Amino acid sequence: MTQTDNQTPEQTTEQQTAAAQADVGTDALTKAQAEIAELKDRLLRTAAEGENLRKRLEREKEDAAKYAAGKFAKDILSVADNLRRALETAPKDAAEADPVHGLIAGVEATERELIGVFERHGIQRIDPKGQRFDPNLHQAMFEIEDPTQPSGTVLQVVAAGYVQHGRLLRAAMVGVSKGGPQPEIQPGNTVNTQA
């Protein structure tokens, strides 16, 4: 007779109950470990999302500080244009004793101060005369027929453009040449004419 044959029915039931409880304990342990793994994963994802949010808010804060004067700067650009126009139309041969000379000197000083304020806030003037037309920085107002200049060269600047920390505030308004020789294309700057 084997050992299981010598056992009473109560002992066999107790063993089955113990085995069932062990299976339940193993199932509970497996479920608990799965739940721990899921909670750990959720915690790591939440921490990563929090860090990403912190970095994004920090970037937005830096951008807000960097470009805070952008709207005001756009509004004040016309003042810079008017100061430049006043200096360009002022008589160049005014004598030192002439009252107009003092006025011109005052307008020049005002323009220098305004440009200094622009520079402190990262605003730079774009004066593209003689450069290749760039639609990202320039706005073509008209074309000038000139066979001596390569097509697409800025020949006249109606109003200077401005950028703030590399971001365009206002495009330069320009007159562009046409009718001249085609400009040389630099390596890497090819244009797909088949598209």
CSV table of C-alpha atoms in Angstrom, one decimal:
chain,number,residue,atom,x,y,z
A,1,MET,CA,0.0,0.0,0.0
A,2,THR,CA,1.2,3.5,-0.8
A,3,GLN,CA,1.2,6.4,1.6
A,4,THR,CA,-1.9,8.0,-0.1
A,5,ASP,CA,-3.8,4.7,0.3
A,6,ASN,CA,-3.2,4.9,4.1
A,7,GLN,CA,-4.5,8.4,4.4
A,8,THR,CA,-8.0,9.1,5.6
A,9,PRO,CA,-10.4,11.0,3.6
A,10,GLU,CA,-10.0,14.0,5.9
A,11,GLN,CA,-6.3,14.1,5.3
A,12,THR,CA,-6.7,13.9,1.5
A,13,THR,CA,-9.2,16.8,1.6
A,14,GLU,CA,-6.8,18.8,3.8
A,15,GLN,CA,-4.0,18.2,1.3
A,16,GLN,CA,-6.2,19.2,-1.6
A,17,THR,CA,-7.3,22.3,0.3
A,18,ALA,CA,-3.6,23.2,1.0
A,19,ALA,CA,-2.7,22.6,-2.7
A,20,ALA,CA,-5.7,24.8,-3.7
A,21,GLN,CA,-4.6,27.5,-1.2
A,22,ALA,CA,-1.0,27.3,-2.6
A,23,ASP,CA,-2.4,27.8,-6.1
A,24,VAL,CA,-4.5,30.8,-4.9
A,25,GLY,CA,-1.4,32.2,-3.2
A,26,THR,CA,0.7,31.8,-6.3
A,27,ASP,CA,-2.1,33.4,-8.4
A,28,ALA,CA,-2.3,36.3,-5.9
A,29,LEU,CA,1.4,36.7,-5.9
A,30,THR,CA,1.5,36.8,-9.7
A,31,LYS,CA,-1.4,39.3,-9.8
A,32,ALA,CA,0.4,41.5,-7.2
A,33,GLN,CA,3.6,41.4,-9.1
A,34,ALA,CA,1.8,42.4,-12.3
A,35,GLU,CA,0.0,45.2,-10.5
A,36,ILE,CA,3.4,46.4,-9.1
A,37,ALA,CA,4.9,46.4,-12.5
A,38,GLU,CA,2.0,48.3,-13.9
A,39,LEU,CA,2.1,50.9,-11.1
A,40,LYS,CA,5.9,51.3,-11.5
A,41,ASP,CA,5.4,51.8,-15.3
A,42,ARG,CA,2.7,54.4,-14.6
A,43,LEU,CA,4.9,56.2,-12.1
A,44,LEU,CA,7.8,56.4,-14.5
A,45,ARG,CA,5.5,57.7,-17.3
A,46,THR,CA,4.0,60.3,-15.0
A,47,ALA,CA,7.5,61.4,-13.9
A,48,ALA,CA,8.6,61.7,-17.5
A,49,GLU,CA,5.5,63.7,-18.4
A,50,GLY,CA,6.2,66.0,-15.5
A,51,GLU,CA,9.8,66.6,-16.6
A,52,ASN,CA,8.7,67.2,-20.2
A,53,LEU,CA,6.0,69.7,-19.0
A,54,ARG,CA,8.6,71.5,-16.8
A,55,LYS,CA,11.0,71.8,-19.8
A,56,ARG,CA,8.3,73.0,-22.1
A,57,LEU,CA,7.1,75.7,-19.6
A,58,GLU,CA,10.7,76.8,-19.1
A,59,ARG,CA,11.2,77.1,-22.9
A,60,GLU,CA,7.9,79.1,-23.2
A,61,LYS,CA,9.0,81.3,-20.3
A,62,GLU,CA,12.3,82.0,-22.1
A,63,ASP,CA,10.6,82.7,-25.4
A,64,ALA,CA,8.1,85.0,-23.7
A,65,ALA,CA,10.9,87.0,-22.1
A,66,LYS,CA,12.9,87.0,-25.3
A,67,TYR,CA,10.1,88.1,-27.6
A,68,ALA,CA,8.0,90.2,-25.2
A,69,ALA,CA,8.9,93.4,-27.0
A,70,GLY,CA,8.0,92.0,-30.4
A,71,LYS,CA,4.6,93.6,-30.7
A,72,PHE,CA,5.9,96.9,-29.4
A,73,ALA,CA,8.9,96.7,-31.7
A,74,LYS,CA,6.7,96.2,-34.7
A,75,ASP,CA,4.8,99.3,-33.8
A,76,ILE,CA,7.9,101.4,-33.3
A,77,LEU,CA,9.6,100.3,-36.6
A,78,SER,CA,7.7,103.1,-38.4
A,79,VAL,CA,9.4,105.6,-36.1
A,80,ALA,CA,12.8,104.3,-37.1
A,81,ASP,CA,11.8,104.5,-40.8
A,82,ASN,CA,10.7,108.1,-40.4
A,83,LEU,CA,13.9,109.1,-38.6
A,84,ARG,CA,15.9,107.5,-41.5
A,85,ARG,CA,13.7,109.3,-44.1
A,86,ALA,CA,14.2,112.7,-42.3
A,87,LEU,CA,18.0,112.2,-42.4
A,88,GLU,CA,17.9,111.2,-46.1
A,89,THR,CA,16.0,114.3,-47.1
A,90,ALA,CA,17.9,116.7,-44.9
A,91,PRO,CA,20.3,119.1,-46.7
A,92,LYS,CA,23.8,117.7,-46.7
A,93,ASP,CA,25.6,121.1,-46.9
A,94,ALA,CA,24.1,122.8,-43.9
A,95,ALA,CA,26.7,124.9,-42.1
A,96,GLU,CA,27.5,124.5,-38.4
A,97,ALA,CA,26.0,127.9,-37.7
A,98,ASP,CA,22.8,127.0,-39.5
A,99,PRO,CA,19.9,126.0,-37.2
A,100,VAL,CA,19.1,123.1,-39.5
A,101,HIS,CA,22.5,121.6,-38.7
A,102,GLY,CA,21.5,121.3,-35.0
A,103,LEU,CA,18.2,119.7,-35.9
A,104,ILE,CA,19.9,117.2,-38.2
A,105,ALA,CA,22.4,116.4,-35.4
A,106,GLY,CA,19.5,115.8,-33.0
A,107,VAL,CA,17.7,113.5,-35.4
A,108,GLU,CA,20.9,111.5,-35.9
A,109,ALA,CA,21.4,111.2,-32.2
A,110,THR,CA,17.8,110.1,-31.7
A,111,GLU,CA,18.2,107.5,-34.5
A,112,ARG,CA,21.4,106.2,-32.9
A,113,GLU,CA,19.7,105.8,-29.5
A,114,LEU,CA,16.8,104.0,-31.1
A,115,ILE,CA,19.1,101.6,-32.9
A,116,GLY,CA,21.0,101.0,-29.6
A,117,VAL,CA,17.7,100.1,-27.8
A,118,PHE,CA,16.8,97.8,-30.7
A,119,GLU,CA,20.2,96.1,-30.4
A,120,ARG,CA,19.8,95.6,-26.6
A,121,HIS,CA,16.5,93.8,-27.3
A,122,GLY,CA,18.0,91.6,-30.1
A,123,ILE,CA,16.4,93.6,-33.0
A,124,GLN,CA,18.6,93.9,-36.1
A,125,ARG,CA,18.0,95.8,-39.2
A,126,ILE,CA,18.0,94.0,-42.6
A,127,ASP,CA,19.4,96.2,-45.4
A,128,PRO,CA,19.7,93.8,-48.4
A,129,LYS,CA,20.8,96.1,-51.2
A,130,GLY,CA,23.0,94.2,-53.6
A,131,GLN,CA,22.1,90.8,-52.1
A,132,ARG,CA,20.2,87.9,-53.7
A,133,PHE,CA,16.4,88.2,-53.1
A,134,ASP,CA,15.3,85.9,-50.2
A,135,PRO,CA,11.5,85.5,-49.9
A,136,ASN,CA,11.9,84.6,-46.2
A,137,LEU,CA,13.4,88.1,-45.5
A,138,HIS,CA,12.3,90.3,-48.3
A,139,GLN,CA,9.1,91.4,-49.9
A,140,ALA,CA,9.4,92.3,-53.6
A,141,MET,CA,7.5,95.5,-54.3
A,142,PHE,CA,8.5,96.0,-57.9
A,143,GLU,CA,10.9,94.8,-60.6
A,144,ILE,CA,13.6,96.9,-62.1
A,145,GLU,CA,14.8,96.1,-65.7
A,146,ASP,CA,18.6,96.0,-65.6
A,147,PRO,CA,20.5,93.7,-67.9
A,148,THR,CA,23.8,94.3,-66.1
A,149,GLN,CA,22.6,92.8,-62.8
A,150,PRO,CA,21.8,89.1,-62.2
A,151,SER,CA,18.1,88.5,-62.1
A,152,GLY,CA,16.7,88.4,-58.5
A,153,THR,CA,19.2,90.9,-57.1
A,154,VAL,CA,17.9,93.5,-54.7
A,155,LEU,CA,18.6,96.8,-56.3
A,156,GLN,CA,16.5,99.2,-54.2
A,157,VAL,CA,15.3,99.1,-50.6
A,158,VAL,CA,12.1,100.9,-50.0
A,159,ALA,CA,11.9,100.0,-46.3
A,160,ALA,CA,14.4,98.1,-44.3
A,161,GLY,CA,13.4,94.9,-42.7
A,162,TYR,CA,13.9,93.8,-39.1
A,163,VAL,CA,14.5,90.5,-37.2
A,164,GLN,CA,14.4,89.9,-33.5
A,165,HIS,CA,16.6,87.0,-32.3
A,166,GLY,CA,16.4,85.5,-35.8
A,167,ARG,CA,12.6,85.8,-35.9
A,168,LEU,CA,11.3,88.1,-38.7
A,169,LEU,CA,9.5,91.2,-37.4
A,170,ARG,CA,9.0,92.9,-40.8
A,171,ALA,CA,10.2,91.9,-44.2
A,172,ALA,CA,12.4,94.4,-46.1
A,173,MET,CA,10.4,96.0,-48.9
A,174,VAL,CA,12.6,95.9,-52.0
A,175,GLY,CA,12.9,96.4,-55.8
A,176,VAL,CA,14.4,93.4,-57.5
A,177,SER,CA,16.3,93.2,-60.8
A,178,LYS,CA,15.0,91.3,-63.9
A,179,GLY,CA,16.2,90.8,-67.4
A,180,GLY,CA,19.9,90.2,-66.4
A,181,PRO,CA,21.9,87.0,-66.5
A,182,GLN,CA,20.7,84.1,-64.4
A,183,PRO,CA,22.5,84.0,-61.0
A,184,GLU,CA,25.0,81.2,-60.4
A,185,ILE,CA,23.5,78.5,-58.3
A,186,GLN,CA,25.7,77.6,-55.4
A,187,PRO,CA,26.3,73.8,-54.7
A,188,GLY,CA,23.6,72.5,-52.4
A,189,ASN,CA,21.2,75.3,-53.5
A,190,THR,CA,19.8,73.6,-56.5
A,191,VAL,CA,16.2,74.1,-57.6
A,192,ASN,CA,14.1,71.3,-59.0
A,193,THR,CA,12.7,72.7,-62.2
A,194,GLN,CA,11.0,69.3,-63.1
A,195,ALA,CA,8.5,69.4,-60.2
